[in-house]
XYZ file of C-alpha atoms in Angstrom:
715
model
C -59.387 16.681 12.788
C -62.153 14.609 14.272
C -62.271 11.169 15.796
C -64.386 8.468 13.988
C -63.655 5.148 15.583
C -61.084 3.320 17.785
C -60.428 -0.348 18.168
C -58.165 -1.673 20.933
C -56.924 -5.245 21.203
C -54.901 -6.377 24.156
C -54.193 -2.749 24.985
C -53.821 -2.493 28.777
C -57.308 -3.429 30.352
C -59.071 -3.619 26.974
C -58.898 -7.129 25.555
C -61.174 -6.274 22.656
C -62.927 -2.845 22.675
C -64.368 -0.638 19.915
C -65.526 2.923 20.307
C -67.441 5.107 17.900
C -67.006 8.843 18.218
C -69.848 11.083 16.832
C -69.781 14.851 16.497
C -70.809 17.053 19.351
C -70.115 16.785 23.128
C -69.191 13.137 23.855
C -68.823 11.811 27.425
C -66.655 8.831 28.299
C -67.714 7.845 31.867
C -66.542 5.094 34.141
C -65.242 4.321 37.555
C -61.679 4.980 38.515
C -59.375 2.299 36.927
C -61.947 1.105 34.483
C -59.881 2.110 31.476
C -61.198 5.558 30.505
C -57.808 7.255 30.248
C -56.549 4.181 28.340
C -58.799 5.202 25.418
C -57.111 8.630 25.363
C -53.679 6.900 25.542
C -54.668 4.597 22.688
C -55.623 7.543 20.568
C -52.305 9.305 21.146
C -50.434 6.007 20.626
C -52.145 5.492 17.265
C -51.222 9.040 16.248
C -47.763 9.415 17.619
C -46.448 5.935 18.467
C -44.752 4.682 21.651
C -43.757 8.155 22.799
C -47.387 8.615 23.906
C -47.343 5.485 26.082
C -47.117 5.577 29.773
C -44.597 3.497 31.775
C -42.738 0.610 30.282
C -43.556 -0.896 26.817
C -43.818 -4.446 28.064
C -46.634 -3.378 30.383
C -48.922 -2.131 27.635
C -50.168 -5.488 26.496
C -53.028 -6.954 28.372
C -51.635 -8.916 31.354
C -54.125 -11.794 31.055
C -54.022 -12.034 27.259
C -52.967 -15.453 25.995
C -49.666 -15.953 24.188
C -49.485 -17.810 20.812
C -46.700 -18.703 18.414
C -46.692 -19.709 14.838
C -49.293 -18.666 12.247
C -51.581 -17.164 14.828
C -48.933 -15.063 16.608
C -49.908 -11.796 14.872
C -53.433 -12.084 16.069
C -52.256 -12.153 19.647
C -50.231 -8.936 19.364
C -51.226 -5.593 21.039
C -53.008 -3.628 18.286
C -54.794 -0.293 17.918
C -56.796 0.884 14.975
C -57.895 4.615 14.716
C -60.122 6.256 12.071
C -59.954 10.076 11.818
C -61.660 12.581 9.635
C -59.237 15.418 8.506
C -60.573 18.107 6.226
C -63.200 15.769 4.842
C -60.854 12.893 4.189
C -60.979 9.723 6.322
C -57.617 8.313 7.343
C -57.169 4.839 8.958
C -54.174 4.139 11.290
C -53.187 0.635 12.349
C -50.326 0.407 14.812
C -48.588 -2.076 17.146
C -45.365 -1.944 18.999
C -43.439 -3.318 15.996
C -45.281 -2.084 12.940
C -47.636 0.640 11.746
C -49.593 1.488 8.536
C -51.553 4.555 7.352
C -54.476 4.177 4.837
C -56.615 6.783 2.943
C -60.345 6.015 2.821
C -61.004 2.394 2.027
C -57.828 1.805 0.076
C -56.105 -1.481 0.798
C -52.679 -0.148 -0.026
C -50.949 1.861 2.740
C -49.574 5.376 1.908
C -47.055 4.908 4.758
C -45.629 1.873 6.523
C -43.461 1.470 9.583
C -43.700 3.257 13.014
C -41.386 6.122 12.282
C -42.742 6.798 8.735
C -46.388 6.773 9.924
C -45.584 9.013 12.918
C -43.852 11.552 10.530
C -46.725 11.429 8.144
C -49.313 12.070 10.906
C -47.282 14.888 12.383
C -47.179 16.623 8.899
C -50.880 15.972 8.475
C -52.129 17.529 11.662
C -49.276 19.978 11.992
C -48.102 19.278 15.497
C -45.977 16.902 17.615
C -47.200 14.787 20.537
C -45.978 17.416 23.021
C -47.958 20.126 21.230
C -51.008 17.996 20.943
C -50.999 17.291 24.687
C -50.379 20.929 25.620
C -53.355 22.181 23.552
C -56.148 19.989 22.323
C -55.678 17.040 24.569
C -55.642 17.653 28.296
C -54.372 14.594 30.027
C -55.297 13.478 33.567
C -53.572 15.645 36.155
C -52.147 17.708 33.453
C -54.432 20.738 33.535
C -51.643 23.263 34.364
C -51.215 25.512 31.435
C -47.804 24.969 29.807
C -46.621 23.307 32.916
C -43.510 21.958 31.114
C -42.514 25.238 29.613
C -40.143 27.231 31.825
C -39.235 30.739 31.044
C -40.647 33.423 28.847
C -38.596 32.609 25.741
C -39.560 28.880 25.734
C -43.233 29.642 26.327
C -43.292 32.306 23.621
C -41.620 30.138 21.103
C -44.022 27.238 21.874
C -47.115 29.462 21.581
C -45.796 31.065 18.306
C -45.114 27.669 16.895
C -48.614 26.383 17.794
C -50.142 29.464 16.234
C -48.237 28.862 12.967
C -46.228 32.138 13.386
C -42.932 30.141 13.385
C -43.183 30.302 9.605
C -42.052 33.908 10.032
C -38.901 32.620 11.741
C -38.347 30.105 8.989
C -38.998 32.787 6.429
C -36.543 35.061 8.173
C -33.916 32.316 8.300
C -34.439 31.739 4.565
C -33.982 35.398 3.873
C -30.872 35.640 5.974
C -29.436 32.473 4.304
C -30.065 33.923 0.925
C -28.481 37.218 2.061
C -25.442 35.437 3.302
C -25.091 33.617 0.070
C -25.478 36.889 -1.936
C -22.946 38.571 0.222
C -20.447 35.649 -0.305
C -20.916 35.825 -4.087
C -20.684 39.646 -4.028
C -17.353 39.481 -2.117
C -15.956 36.883 -4.616
C -17.115 38.993 -7.534
C -15.686 42.161 -6.137
C -12.326 40.392 -5.502
C -12.181 38.970 -9.044
C -13.397 42.005 -10.866
C -10.005 43.412 -11.655
C -9.371 46.617 -13.660
C -10.891 47.481 -17.016
C -7.838 49.709 -17.902
C -5.469 46.742 -17.591
C -7.588 44.694 -19.994
C -7.739 47.564 -22.529
C -3.964 48.065 -22.430
C -3.352 44.310 -22.913
C -5.733 44.374 -25.855
C -3.846 47.231 -27.652
C -0.556 45.231 -27.248
C -2.185 42.106 -28.571
C -3.650 43.963 -31.535
C -0.174 45.349 -32.492
C 1.358 41.888 -32.208
C -1.477 40.410 -34.392
C -0.739 42.987 -37.166
C 2.942 42.055 -37.309
C 2.153 38.357 -37.429
C -0.366 38.973 -40.255
C 2.295 40.799 -42.338
C 4.795 37.835 -41.837
C 2.028 35.405 -42.723
C 1.177 37.268 -45.895
C 4.887 37.141 -46.879
C 5.024 33.408 -46.241
C 1.794 32.871 -48.350
C 3.345 34.663 -51.295
C 6.580 32.734 -51.002
C 4.651 29.496 -50.921
C 2.691 30.366 -54.001
C 5.956 31.035 -55.963
C 7.589 27.720 -54.729
C 4.357 25.801 -55.573
C 4.532 27.350 -59.126
C 8.175 26.214 -59.607
C 7.509 22.901 -58.176
C 4.582 22.269 -60.537
C 6.852 22.689 -63.590
C 9.528 20.376 -62.211
C 6.869 17.886 -61.154
C 5.329 17.851 -64.701
C 8.721 17.012 -66.230
C 9.335 14.428 -63.445
C 5.916 12.834 -64.226
C 6.847 12.296 -67.871
C 10.209 10.861 -66.912
C 8.538 8.619 -64.350
C 6.182 7.302 -67.019
C 9.103 6.574 -69.456
C 11.084 4.986 -66.684
C 8.130 2.730 -65.845
C 7.902 1.502 -69.392
C 11.659 1.058 -69.564
C 11.657 -0.936 -66.379
C 8.755 -3.026 -67.509
C 10.450 -3.925 -70.858
C 13.804 -4.617 -69.101
C 11.986 -7.019 -66.727
C 10.462 -8.725 -69.753
C 13.884 -9.000 -71.401
C 15.388 -10.398 -68.204
C 12.627 -12.830 -67.731
C 12.904 -14.122 -71.324
C 16.790 -14.428 -70.969
C 16.274 -16.472 -67.816
C 13.704 -18.647 -69.661
C 16.162 -19.107 -72.557
C 19.012 -20.043 -70.254
C 16.669 -22.548 -68.449
C 15.790 -24.117 -71.872
C 19.482 -24.345 -72.761
C 20.336 -26.062 -69.471
C 17.415 -28.506 -70.066
C 18.859 -29.362 -73.525
C 22.370 -29.913 -72.145
C 20.996 -32.134 -69.417
C 18.879 -34.082 -71.867
C 21.912 -34.662 -74.215
C 23.987 -35.944 -71.300
C 21.162 -38.319 -70.217
C 20.709 -39.463 -73.794
C 24.469 -40.346 -74.318
C 24.530 -42.193 -70.956
C 21.399 -44.097 -71.755
C 22.609 -45.174 -75.230
C 25.981 -46.354 -73.886
C 24.366 -48.250 -70.984
C 21.842 -49.945 -73.397
C 24.675 -51.024 -75.731
C 26.681 -52.473 -72.896
C 23.685 -54.287 -71.515
C 22.426 -55.812 -74.838
C 25.760 -56.965 -76.279
C 26.269 -60.042 -73.943
C 22.508 -60.792 -73.997
C 21.532 -60.880 -77.652
C 24.729 -60.268 -79.632
C 23.619 -59.106 -83.023
C 20.056 -60.348 -82.805
C 16.992 -58.192 -82.295
C 15.847 -57.394 -78.767
C 12.262 -58.366 -79.359
C 13.299 -61.688 -81.000
C 15.476 -62.510 -78.021
C 12.580 -61.721 -75.655
C 10.232 -64.033 -77.474
C 12.725 -66.919 -77.437
C 13.408 -66.499 -73.607
C 9.644 -66.422 -72.920
C 9.195 -69.690 -74.954
C 12.058 -71.379 -73.064
C 10.526 -70.238 -69.727
C 7.208 -71.828 -70.672
C 8.901 -75.073 -71.646
C 10.946 -75.153 -68.423
C 7.806 -74.554 -66.303
C 6.198 -77.618 -67.896
C 9.275 -79.787 -67.236
C 9.368 -78.470 -63.638
C 5.794 -79.459 -63.038
C 6.436 -82.997 -64.468
C 9.486 -83.321 -62.126
C 7.445 -82.226 -59.120
C 4.806 -84.748 -59.995
C 7.217 -87.642 -60.297
C 8.942 -86.661 -57.116
C 5.736 -86.638 -55.229
C 4.768 -90.154 -56.496
C 8.208 -91.584 -55.482
C 8.055 -90.001 -52.007
C 4.428 -91.239 -51.441
C 5.415 -94.846 -52.300
C 8.554 -94.769 -50.159
C 6.781 -93.255 -47.114
C 3.945 -95.793 -47.503
C 6.372 -98.728 -47.228
C 8.096 -97.266 -44.187
C 4.636 -96.704 -42.524
C 3.575 -100.366 -43.249
C 6.669 -101.885 -41.486
C 6.218 -99.580 -38.548
C 2.536 -100.545 -38.208
C 3.377 -104.271 -38.381
C 6.126 -103.853 -35.715
C 3.756 -102.035 -33.376
C 1.177 -104.821 -33.623
C 3.783 -107.501 -32.836
C 5.003 -105.554 -29.849
C 1.430 -105.387 -28.534
C 1.074 -109.156 -28.975
C 4.415 -109.740 -27.144
C 3.151 -107.545 -24.196
C -0.128 -109.462 -23.972
C 1.538 -112.939 -24.105
C 4.209 -111.796 -21.488
C 1.258 -110.815 -19.149
C -0.312 -114.325 -19.705
C 3.065 -116.025 -19.095
C 3.637 -114.176 -15.861
C 0.178 -115.069 -14.657
C 0.667 -118.796 -15.514
C 4.064 -118.582 -13.816
C 2.346 -117.891 -10.589
C 0.183 -121.191 -10.953
C 1.030 -124.936 -10.706
C -0.396 -128.315 -11.927
C -3.148 -128.130 -9.335
C -4.322 -124.741 -10.333
C -7.338 -124.120 -12.558
C -7.003 -122.822 -16.062
C -7.471 -119.023 -16.084
C -9.355 -119.419 -19.367
C -11.697 -122.417 -19.026
C -11.600 -123.016 -15.275
C -10.557 -126.603 -15.511
C -7.634 -128.025 -13.507
C -4.359 -127.773 -15.443
C -2.993 -131.110 -14.344
C -0.419 -132.585 -16.790
C -1.034 -129.839 -19.476
C 0.469 -127.246 -17.237
C 3.973 -127.780 -18.594
C 2.899 -127.882 -22.187
C 0.956 -124.578 -21.980
C 3.761 -122.806 -20.278
C 6.354 -124.016 -22.782
C 4.045 -123.140 -25.749
C 3.758 -119.526 -24.446
C 7.452 -119.096 -24.104
C 8.130 -120.294 -27.570
C 5.477 -118.045 -29.050
C 6.786 -114.970 -27.181
C 10.356 -115.730 -28.498
C 9.130 -116.051 -32.146
C 7.280 -112.757 -31.852
C 10.326 -110.899 -30.513
C 12.518 -112.260 -33.303
C 9.975 -111.094 -35.878
C 9.755 -107.629 -34.164
C 13.564 -107.281 -34.264
C 13.559 -108.223 -38.013
C 10.892 -105.581 -38.599
C 12.840 -102.926 -36.704
C 15.923 -103.515 -38.813
C 13.857 -103.392 -41.949
C 12.353 -100.044 -40.668
C 15.866 -98.631 -40.189
C 16.850 -99.621 -43.706
C 13.707 -98.131 -45.248
C 14.120 -94.756 -43.437
C 16.920 -93.869 -45.954
C 15.403 -92.511 -49.221
C 15.797 -94.873 -52.105
C 17.768 -94.028 -55.258
C 14.708 -93.318 -57.303
C 13.523 -90.613 -54.940
C 17.046 -89.035 -54.912
C 17.096 -89.072 -58.676
C 13.619 -87.372 -58.823
C 14.862 -84.730 -56.339
C 17.976 -84.002 -58.403
C 15.857 -83.612 -61.528
C 13.395 -81.268 -59.787
C 16.274 -79.019 -58.511
C 17.924 -78.924 -62.006
C 14.679 -77.855 -63.558
C 14.055 -75.153 -60.967
C 17.565 -73.598 -61.354
C 17.250 -73.619 -65.171
C 13.863 -71.761 -64.777
C 15.282 -69.188 -62.362
C 18.181 -68.378 -64.801
C 15.681 -67.915 -67.638
C 13.594 -65.613 -65.434
C 16.775 -63.573 -64.529
C 17.613 -63.342 -68.264
C 14.027 -62.194 -69.076
C 14.301 -59.477 -66.380
C 17.475 -58.209 -67.776
C 16.039 -58.067 -71.274
C 12.922 -56.266 -70.034
C 15.197 -53.766 -68.166
C 16.993 -53.141 -71.544
C 13.629 -52.744 -73.206
C 12.679 -50.040 -70.594
C 16.058 -48.410 -71.160
C 15.447 -48.204 -74.853
C 12.098 -46.613 -74.359
C 13.695 -44.032 -72.070
C 16.300 -43.257 -74.822
C 13.358 -42.787 -77.267
C 11.641 -40.390 -74.762
C 14.807 -38.417 -74.314
C 15.238 -38.111 -77.998
C 11.671 -36.789 -78.233
C 12.225 -34.321 -75.371
C 15.317 -32.903 -76.882
C 13.454 -32.223 -80.119
C 10.817 -30.347 -78.151
C 13.341 -28.370 -76.141
C 15.077 -27.298 -79.447
C 11.631 -25.902 -80.599
C 11.195 -23.929 -77.363
C 14.678 -22.574 -77.508
C 14.126 -21.262 -80.977
C 10.724 -19.588 -79.930
C 12.193 -18.004 -76.764
C 15.205 -16.663 -78.695
C 12.898 -14.897 -81.108
C 10.994 -13.394 -78.154
C 14.203 -12.145 -76.583
C 15.286 -10.361 -79.727
C 11.961 -8.570 -80.061
C 12.030 -7.447 -76.425
C 15.623 -6.146 -76.801
C 14.512 -4.175 -79.878
C 11.614 -2.533 -77.896
C 14.056 -1.686 -75.143
C 16.492 -0.013 -77.609
C 13.632 2.021 -79.016
C 12.720 3.575 -75.624
C 16.204 5.300 -75.312
C 16.009 5.724 -71.536
C 18.996 7.115 -69.555
C 19.407 6.407 -65.902
C 21.966 9.355 -65.518
C 19.353 11.853 -66.913
C 16.701 10.460 -64.664
C 18.924 10.685 -61.555
C 19.747 14.358 -62.352
C 16.036 15.245 -62.843
C 15.120 13.290 -59.710
C 17.641 15.276 -57.690
C 16.253 18.674 -58.868
C 12.691 17.399 -58.219
C 13.546 16.302 -54.653
C 15.233 19.588 -53.912
C 12.196 21.548 -55.106
C 9.893 19.371 -53.080
C 11.929 19.945 -49.882
C 11.756 23.654 -50.470
C 7.994 23.415 -50.871
C 7.666 21.523 -47.628
C 9.761 24.116 -45.824
C 7.557 26.897 -47.213
C 4.401 24.984 -46.092
C 5.738 24.401 -42.708
C 6.559 28.094 -42.389
C 3.112 29.060 -43.408
C 1.513 26.569 -41.029
C 3.652 27.848 -38.147
C 2.702 31.444 -38.938
C -0.952 30.371 -39.199
C -0.684 28.920 -35.736
C 0.867 32.067 -34.440
C -1.860 34.144 -36.211
C -4.560 32.052 -34.711
C -2.980 32.333 -31.272
C -2.789 36.114 -31.439
C -6.390 36.332 -32.820
C -7.531 34.045 -29.958
C -5.704 36.384 -27.514
C -7.396 39.370 -28.992
C -10.781 37.577 -28.899
C -10.122 36.523 -25.301
C -9.351 40.070 -24.318
C -12.528 41.321 -25.954
C -14.534 38.653 -24.141
C -12.882 39.636 -20.892
C -13.884 43.206 -21.443
C -17.518 42.043 -22.252
C -17.374 39.748 -19.160
C -15.946 42.545 -17.024
C -18.918 44.711 -18.012
C -21.293 41.765 -17.250
C -19.629 41.036 -13.971
C -19.763 44.763 -13.039
C -23.457 44.698 -13.787
C -23.875 41.516 -11.750
C -22.023 43.206 -8.834
C -24.330 46.105 -8.955
C -27.345 43.759 -9.044
C -25.956 41.717 -6.062
C -25.451 44.867 -4.092
C -29.017 45.849 -4.835
C -30.206 42.290 -3.840
C -28.338 42.531 -0.527
C -29.967 45.818 0.222
C -33.316 44.269 -0.608
C -32.581 41.302 1.707
C -31.572 43.769 4.526
C -34.856 45.611 4.142
C -36.876 42.384 4.084
C -35.133 41.178 7.195
C -36.010 44.386 9.082
C -39.655 44.165 7.799
C -40.055 40.593 8.922
C -38.468 41.451 12.375
C -40.857 44.340 12.826
C -43.818 42.137 11.752
C -42.793 39.325 14.095
C -42.740 41.799 16.979
C -46.110 43.045 15.960
C -47.581 39.542 15.815
C -45.942 38.494 19.129
C -47.411 41.587 20.802
C -50.900 40.677 19.494
C -50.984 37.051 20.708
C -50.801 37.916 24.399
C -53.656 40.402 24.437
C -55.963 38.128 22.455
C -55.189 35.031 24.527
C -55.888 37.105 27.685
C -59.106 38.293 26.157
C -60.390 34.810 25.439
C -59.257 33.461 28.826
C -61.049 36.402 30.532
C -64.359 35.531 28.652
C -64.127 31.857 29.565
C -63.160 32.616 33.246
C -66.214 35.030 33.643
C -68.531 32.366 32.286
C -67.102 29.582 34.631
C -67.045 31.753 37.724
C -70.387 33.379 37.085
C -68.667 36.758 36.796
C -66.672 36.582 39.988
C -63.375 36.918 38.070
C -63.824 39.082 35.016
C -60.303 39.288 33.620
C -56.962 37.491 33.153
C -53.651 39.153 32.638
C -50.618 37.398 31.002
C -47.143 38.317 32.016
C -44.092 38.325 29.688
C -43.606 34.607 30.304
C -47.325 33.996 29.543
C -47.954 33.218 33.337
C -51.683 33.902 33.954
C -52.903 36.066 36.825
C -56.561 36.514 37.876
C -58.041 39.903 38.349
C -60.802 40.435 40.911
C -62.368 43.893 40.934
C -59.514 45.189 38.779
C -56.884 43.982 41.226
C -54.510 41.055 40.712
C -55.206 38.092 42.927
C -51.910 36.180 43.440
C -53.225 33.427 45.605
C -56.185 31.388 44.518
C -57.604 27.991 45.590
C -56.669 24.749 43.853
C -60.100 24.490 42.210
C -59.874 28.055 40.940
C -56.353 27.398 39.574
C -57.676 24.381 37.644
C -60.541 26.597 36.186
C -57.886 29.177 35.218
C -55.625 26.620 33.570
C -58.657 25.013 31.843
C -59.592 28.504 30.482
C -56.027 29.113 29.287
C -56.027 25.742 27.459
C -59.400 26.317 25.945
C -58.368 29.868 24.847
C -55.214 28.553 23.188
C -57.178 25.932 21.407
C -59.692 28.743 20.468
C -56.917 30.805 18.970
C -55.515 27.866 17.101
C -58.967 27.183 15.662
C -59.113 30.874 14.541
C -55.647 31.503 13.329
C -53.695 28.279 12.694
C -53.220 27.066 9.179
C -54.560 23.582 10.248
C -58.282 22.920 10.461
C -58.581 21.299 13.916
C -62.069 20.536 15.253
C -61.198 18.263 18.246
C -60.953 18.951 21.985
C -60.329 16.210 24.557
C -60.477 16.794 28.315
C -59.446 14.100 30.803
C -60.753 14.427 34.434
C -60.888 18.143 34.416
C -63.891 18.261 36.771
C -62.238 16.716 39.863
C -61.564 19.870 41.857
C -64.684 21.767 40.637
C -67.900 22.139 42.652
C -71.238 21.209 41.223
C -72.057 24.706 39.994
C -68.845 25.231 38.257
C -68.943 21.751 36.636
C -72.305 22.971 35.186
C -70.693 26.097 33.987
C -67.876 24.143 32.319
C -70.352 21.957 30.458
C -72.324 25.041 29.428
C -69.109 26.657 28.140
C -68.139 23.438 26.280
C -71.602 23.419 24.687
C -70.977 26.978 23.445
C -67.475 25.859 22.117
C -69.255 23.437 19.686
C -69.425 26.350 17.200
C -65.624 26.098 16.970
C -64.901 22.487 18.019
C -67.271 20.132 16.311
C -66.118 17.316 18.574
C -65.402 17.597 22.281
C -64.602 14.495 24.349
C -64.875 14.540 28.045
C -63.469 11.791 30.057
C -64.691 11.733 33.704
C -65.689 9.370 36.582
C -68.615 11.647 37.632
C -71.968 10.270 36.720
C -73.781 13.612 37.096
C -71.921 14.832 33.921
C -73.813 12.359 31.665
C -76.898 14.645 31.624
C -74.831 17.485 30.121
C -73.346 15.528 27.098
C -74.949 14.759 23.714
C -73.420 11.242 23.469
C -72.423 8.904 26.275
C -69.854 6.087 26.137
C -69.806 3.934 29.297
C -66.528 2.138 30.315
C -66.757 -0.703 32.894
C -64.195 -3.095 34.375
C -64.902 -6.862 34.931
C -63.120 -8.009 38.021
C -63.693 -11.595 37.128
C -62.018 -11.450 33.668
C -59.656 -8.662 34.571
C -60.651 -6.749 31.367
C -62.474 -3.538 30.457
C -65.344 -3.199 28.043
C -67.022 -0.300 26.352
C -70.775 0.277 26.093
C -72.065 2.851 23.657
C -75.087 4.291 25.504
C -75.814 6.692 22.758
C -77.698 9.964 23.470
C -78.657 10.070 27.173
C -82.053 11.385 28.413
C -81.764 15.177 29.121
C -82.516 16.425 32.670
C -83.017 20.093 32.407
C -83.112 20.528 36.192
C -79.400 19.981 36.431
C -78.815 21.705 39.728
C -81.590 19.602 41.489
C -79.983 16.232 40.256
C -76.530 17.148 41.616
């Protein structure tokens, strides 16, 4: 894996910083607190998530960064984007505290989303956890001590074996042992359920004997059934013929019964028609005798109709005369009433005048002409009183005349009596006409009954002939119910015997099938027994093979583990000799992988702090070297954070020279330091500076620095 680019937004001191990582020896230089180590922390955060962060999560976001809500809130979040090159494929990681995404190449669709999913995917991709990453390829500031967190030989050994990829042997051995346990469990079950072959063979002999006996009984039942079926076929043939004759007999008998019912119905209809005819004739005779006597009914009807027409004309004339008399009478009464009303109105007017004049005297003015009344006052008043008295007498006479005229005159009463007589005579004639018409309808009914009786007589004769012919056909069949009942009883008995024989055969067939199935089952059990015994033998061989494989893997693991420590000590010795200019030529590793320096062939238990840092640096580089040699993952990155702090100038130069040599195995080596004199020993320089005014860090890509070949003079 190699780094390609890193973008940090609101990540600790870095408000907006971008870093490009080329191949070779890359130096990240800046003053203390400028944000150099933050770059390493951002890389680890992009790869492994929040577990790589230092301190509290709320302190990661840039303290001076603005806060924003709404649509622009996402742009104000802390965010890291890292591009890496792994085995020729570029992966891009985008991560914040709340979300993460992993992209391949320039694809816009993420292959993994979510912090946990992306971290798991990255761990699988590079083949190590954050702890392993920090303990090997990435040396954090003040974390140079080799495997400082691993206490005890077992824990250190397992960690190194896991980093070297040899933990696959443990996984393989666990799989082998798991399969062996499964095989042994199956073997124990098979052995417990295997049983005895002799028991199965003995049971098979008994079942075969029982099967032969059942076969004999079944054959006897089959023979008996064949005989019963033969006897039944003969009886059934006779019964079939009888059934056919009986069906014809029943059919003809039903025909005879239906015809007899029809004949009886026709006879009943004739008797009912005769009774109705007698009643109708008697009723017609009784009704006609008082009406027409010995005359003809049609002649009597014509005579009554003529009389009704004459009476209607007379009634119309009487109504006309009555109307004329009543109109004249009512006109006279109305004239008298009108005259009396006019006189009463005149009396009322004159009375009002007289009252008005009564209120005057001889000196008053005339209400009509306005002249003084004088002497004529008495004459006018007397004249009005006489005229009023005359009018009242005339009104009384008219009232009396009106009372006399309110009684109908004799001419009107005569006209009314004549009209009533004519109306009553017409009603009697109409009633007589209705009686005659009823008699006429009764006569028509008598004629219809006579016609219906004649038709019924014809039907009776025809049905009687059909009955005789049907009875003759029934006699020709000569069917006997007694003979049929006897033959039916014999047939039913033979059928029951046949059913019993069939049931017996079916029952024995079931027993036969059961015994055959038992024999087949025992044969199959024998075959399965042989197969199971072969499986048991195979399982036993498999268990022995797994035992041998477990032993071989155990021996191989011991051999591998014994080879790791010498090779790691050999590499550390080479690096230590280079860094100390040959003062210390060798490193020994104890059982717990604790390193010890050899000086002139003797172990040096106490060394200075700077020498201890050199030793730990050599051990870390050696482990990374072995990983690059032996691990299944292709890892081309080495990152060192402030590893020069306790080294003198000469040894810093030796470390740079050693790192230059390591480029053959690590294509990309990133050195983070605050020492400016290191810049001349790197191929690519990245400057990190801190702006006190804004409180933010920014990155300057210096590129390839100018080489100073007189390194010792500069320092």
